[in-house]
Amino acid sequence: MANEQNLRPVRTESEARERGRAGGKASGVARRRKADFRKTLNMLLTAEIDSPEWTPILQSLGLDSTLEAAVNMAMIKKALAGDVKAYEAIAKYAGQSDRTEKDDAEQAAKTEREKAQAETLKDKKAKEKDAENSVIQNMETLADILKHSRPNRNIEDYQEE
């Protein structure tokens, strides 16, 4: 467990490199172990079983008599007996949600509000950019006028040009 007493700061680049290499190797070992576990579990779940209790039921439903199907049927059997946790697990993995239509409507309204706010912000930034461009253009025009101006002339002299 990490705490202030057992932390050892890295002192050199080579030490950091060694620790990183060791961590990478340990991470690879852990990833392979987890992948092997998943592979073994999937292999076991898809294995055919010959259970006098489950095989006739599963085959009558047109399913293969596998451990996976038997586990699912056992969960359904528990849910039918009133086990709420079994029901919740079934609903979760069947893609059913505990959210109500009101929750969905609130989420949709929130999304629309956020889209509207984003659009308003986008419009505001565009207007600010247009105003900035207008100011820049006016300043450039003024600079051009000042560059071509001659002292002691009246405004009418400029209009003739």
Tab-separated table of C-alpha atoms in Angstrom:
chain	number	residue	atom	x	y	z
A	1	MET	CA	0.000	0.000	0.000
A	2	ALA	CA	1.400	3.392	-0.976
A	3	ASN	CA	1.947	6.011	1.674
A	4	GLU	CA	4.523	8.689	2.411
A	5	GLN	CA	6.865	6.296	4.255
A	6	ASN	CA	7.259	3.707	1.506
A	7	LEU	CA	7.450	5.974	-1.551
A	8	ARG	CA	10.889	6.057	-3.105
A	9	PRO	CA	11.507	9.017	-5.423
A	10	VAL	CA	13.257	8.431	-8.739
A	11	ARG	CA	16.791	9.793	-8.561
A	12	THR	CA	18.122	9.291	-12.101
A	13	GLU	CA	16.863	8.844	-15.649
A	14	SER	CA	18.191	5.288	-15.770
A	15	GLU	CA	16.312	4.441	-12.554
A	16	ALA	CA	13.124	5.883	-14.031
A	17	ARG	CA	13.693	3.858	-17.209
A	18	GLU	CA	14.233	0.641	-15.199
A	19	ARG	CA	11.118	1.212	-13.113
A	20	GLY	CA	9.101	1.976	-16.232
A	21	ARG	CA	10.360	-1.182	-17.933
A	22	ALA	CA	9.510	-3.276	-14.856
A	23	GLY	CA	6.047	-1.710	-14.693
A	24	GLY	CA	5.463	-2.398	-18.382
A	25	LYS	CA	6.448	-6.049	-17.962
A	26	ALA	CA	4.164	-6.421	-14.932
A	27	SER	CA	1.331	-4.775	-16.850
A	28	GLY	CA	1.818	-7.203	-19.750
A	29	VAL	CA	1.751	-10.185	-17.392
A	30	ALA	CA	-1.471	-8.918	-15.773
A	31	ARG	CA	-3.104	-8.270	-19.176
A	32	ARG	CA	-2.200	-11.767	-20.403
A	33	ARG	CA	-3.520	-13.314	-17.178
A	34	LYS	CA	-6.848	-11.447	-17.548
A	35	ALA	CA	-7.087	-12.384	-21.243
A	36	ASP	CA	-6.437	-16.053	-20.399
A	37	PHE	CA	-9.116	-15.897	-17.696
A	38	ARG	CA	-11.670	-14.468	-20.161
A	39	LYS	CA	-10.726	-17.052	-22.793
A	40	THR	CA	-11.075	-19.929	-20.296
A	41	LEU	CA	-14.378	-18.589	-18.977
A	42	ASN	CA	-15.800	-18.222	-22.499
A	43	MET	CA	-14.627	-21.722	-23.385
A	44	LEU	CA	-16.282	-23.174	-20.272
A	45	LEU	CA	-19.513	-21.231	-20.795
A	46	THR	CA	-19.872	-22.477	-24.370
A	47	ALA	CA	-19.084	-26.088	-23.433
A	48	GLU	CA	-21.893	-28.569	-24.020
A	49	ILE	CA	-23.452	-30.065	-20.889
A	50	ASP	CA	-25.624	-33.125	-20.448
A	51	SER	CA	-27.756	-32.187	-17.469
A	52	PRO	CA	-30.944	-34.143	-16.875
A	53	GLU	CA	-32.431	-31.016	-15.308
A	54	TRP	CA	-31.501	-28.413	-17.945
A	55	THR	CA	-30.919	-30.189	-21.271
A	56	PRO	CA	-34.601	-31.073	-21.979
A	57	ILE	CA	-35.764	-27.546	-21.107
A	58	LEU	CA	-33.070	-25.826	-23.177
A	59	GLN	CA	-33.584	-28.132	-26.168
A	60	SER	CA	-37.360	-27.607	-26.028
A	61	LEU	CA	-36.666	-23.873	-26.349
A	62	GLY	CA	-34.419	-24.503	-29.353
A	63	LEU	CA	-31.225	-23.653	-27.460
A	64	ASP	CA	-27.953	-25.509	-27.238
A	65	SER	CA	-27.420	-27.220	-23.921
A	66	THR	CA	-24.417	-25.172	-22.825
A	67	LEU	CA	-23.266	-24.039	-19.420
A	68	GLU	CA	-24.003	-20.437	-20.424
A	69	ALA	CA	-27.622	-21.245	-21.285
A	70	ALA	CA	-28.021	-23.238	-18.056
A	71	VAL	CA	-26.640	-20.358	-15.956
A	72	ASN	CA	-29.021	-17.944	-17.679
A	73	MET	CA	-31.955	-20.286	-17.079
A	74	ALA	CA	-30.939	-20.648	-13.412
A	75	MET	CA	-30.944	-16.855	-13.056
A	76	ILE	CA	-34.380	-16.690	-14.664
A	77	LYS	CA	-35.599	-19.452	-12.332
A	78	LYS	CA	-34.321	-17.471	-9.307
A	79	ALA	CA	-35.960	-14.289	-10.618
A	80	LEU	CA	-39.252	-16.159	-11.033
A	81	ALA	CA	-38.948	-17.271	-7.400
A	82	GLY	CA	-38.783	-13.603	-6.352
A	83	ASP	CA	-35.026	-12.939	-6.203
A	84	VAL	CA	-34.842	-9.231	-7.021
A	85	LYS	CA	-31.061	-9.228	-7.555
A	86	ALA	CA	-31.412	-11.997	-10.138
A	87	TYR	CA	-34.127	-9.979	-11.892
A	88	GLU	CA	-31.974	-6.833	-11.864
A	89	ALA	CA	-29.015	-8.743	-13.335
A	90	ILE	CA	-31.216	-10.191	-16.080
A	91	ALA	CA	-32.706	-6.773	-16.873
A	92	LYS	CA	-29.265	-5.173	-16.946
A	93	TYR	CA	-27.755	-7.680	-19.372
A	94	ALA	CA	-30.902	-7.894	-21.475
A	95	GLY	CA	-30.523	-4.191	-22.240
A	96	GLN	CA	-33.505	-3.089	-20.205
A	97	SER	CA	-33.204	0.109	-18.232
A	98	ASP	CA	-34.619	1.271	-14.918
A	99	ARG	CA	-34.949	4.773	-16.319
A	100	THR	CA	-38.461	6.099	-16.762
A	101	GLU	CA	-39.896	8.028	-19.683
A	102	LYS	CA	-39.714	11.137	-17.501
A	103	ASP	CA	-35.957	10.575	-17.032
A	104	ASP	CA	-35.541	10.195	-20.796
A	105	ALA	CA	-37.571	13.371	-21.421
A	106	GLU	CA	-35.498	15.315	-18.879
A	107	GLN	CA	-32.290	14.092	-20.509
A	108	ALA	CA	-33.545	15.074	-23.960
A	109	ALA	CA	-34.534	18.540	-22.681
A	110	LYS	CA	-31.124	18.960	-21.053
A	111	THR	CA	-29.395	17.993	-24.287
A	112	GLU	CA	-31.485	20.475	-26.275
A	113	ARG	CA	-30.699	23.235	-23.756
A	114	GLU	CA	-26.992	22.512	-24.007
A	115	LYS	CA	-27.167	22.561	-27.827
A	116	ALA	CA	-28.991	25.895	-27.742
A	117	GLN	CA	-26.432	27.351	-25.329
A	118	ALA	CA	-23.590	26.153	-27.541
A	119	GLU	CA	-25.237	27.689	-30.607
A	120	THR	CA	-25.785	30.984	-28.756
A	121	LEU	CA	-22.148	31.026	-27.689
A	122	LYS	CA	-21.069	30.259	-31.251
A	123	ASP	CA	-23.210	33.135	-32.591
A	124	LYS	CA	-21.845	35.495	-29.930
A	125	LYS	CA	-18.264	34.614	-30.834
A	126	ALA	CA	-19.016	35.119	-34.536
A	127	LYS	CA	-20.496	38.567	-33.830
A	128	GLU	CA	-17.493	39.485	-31.698
A	129	LYS	CA	-15.198	38.362	-34.510
A	130	ASP	CA	-17.186	40.436	-37.043
A	131	ALA	CA	-16.987	43.481	-34.750
A	132	GLU	CA	-13.258	42.938	-34.316
A	133	ASN	CA	-12.789	42.673	-38.084
A	134	SER	CA	-14.833	45.845	-38.575
A	135	VAL	CA	-12.676	47.736	-36.073
A	136	ILE	CA	-9.514	46.481	-37.775
A	137	GLN	CA	-10.844	47.499	-41.183
A	138	ASN	CA	-11.755	50.971	-39.883
A	139	MET	CA	-8.306	51.366	-38.353
A	140	GLU	CA	-6.671	50.327	-41.633
A	141	THR	CA	-8.810	52.852	-43.527
A	142	LEU	CA	-7.878	55.570	-41.066
A	143	ALA	CA	-4.203	54.662	-41.346
A	144	ASP	CA	-4.473	54.803	-45.139
A	145	ILE	CA	-6.125	58.235	-44.987
A	146	LEU	CA	-3.492	59.522	-42.597
A	147	LYS	CA	-0.726	58.138	-44.790
A	148	HIS	CA	-2.034	60.052	-47.829
A	149	SER	CA	-3.047	63.197	-46.023
A	150	ARG	CA	-1.335	66.518	-46.564
A	151	PRO	CA	-1.222	69.168	-43.865
A	152	ASN	CA	-3.227	72.405	-44.260
A	153	ARG	CA	-5.889	70.896	-46.543
A	154	ASN	CA	-9.651	71.084	-46.096
A	155	ILE	CA	-12.063	68.168	-46.236
A	156	GLU	CA	-13.345	69.338	-49.595
A	157	ASP	CA	-9.883	68.809	-51.057
A	158	TYR	CA	-10.089	65.121	-50.187
A	159	GLN	CA	-13.554	64.713	-51.687
A	160	GLU	CA	-12.325	65.908	-55.065
A	161	GLU	CA	-9.834	63.040	-55.324
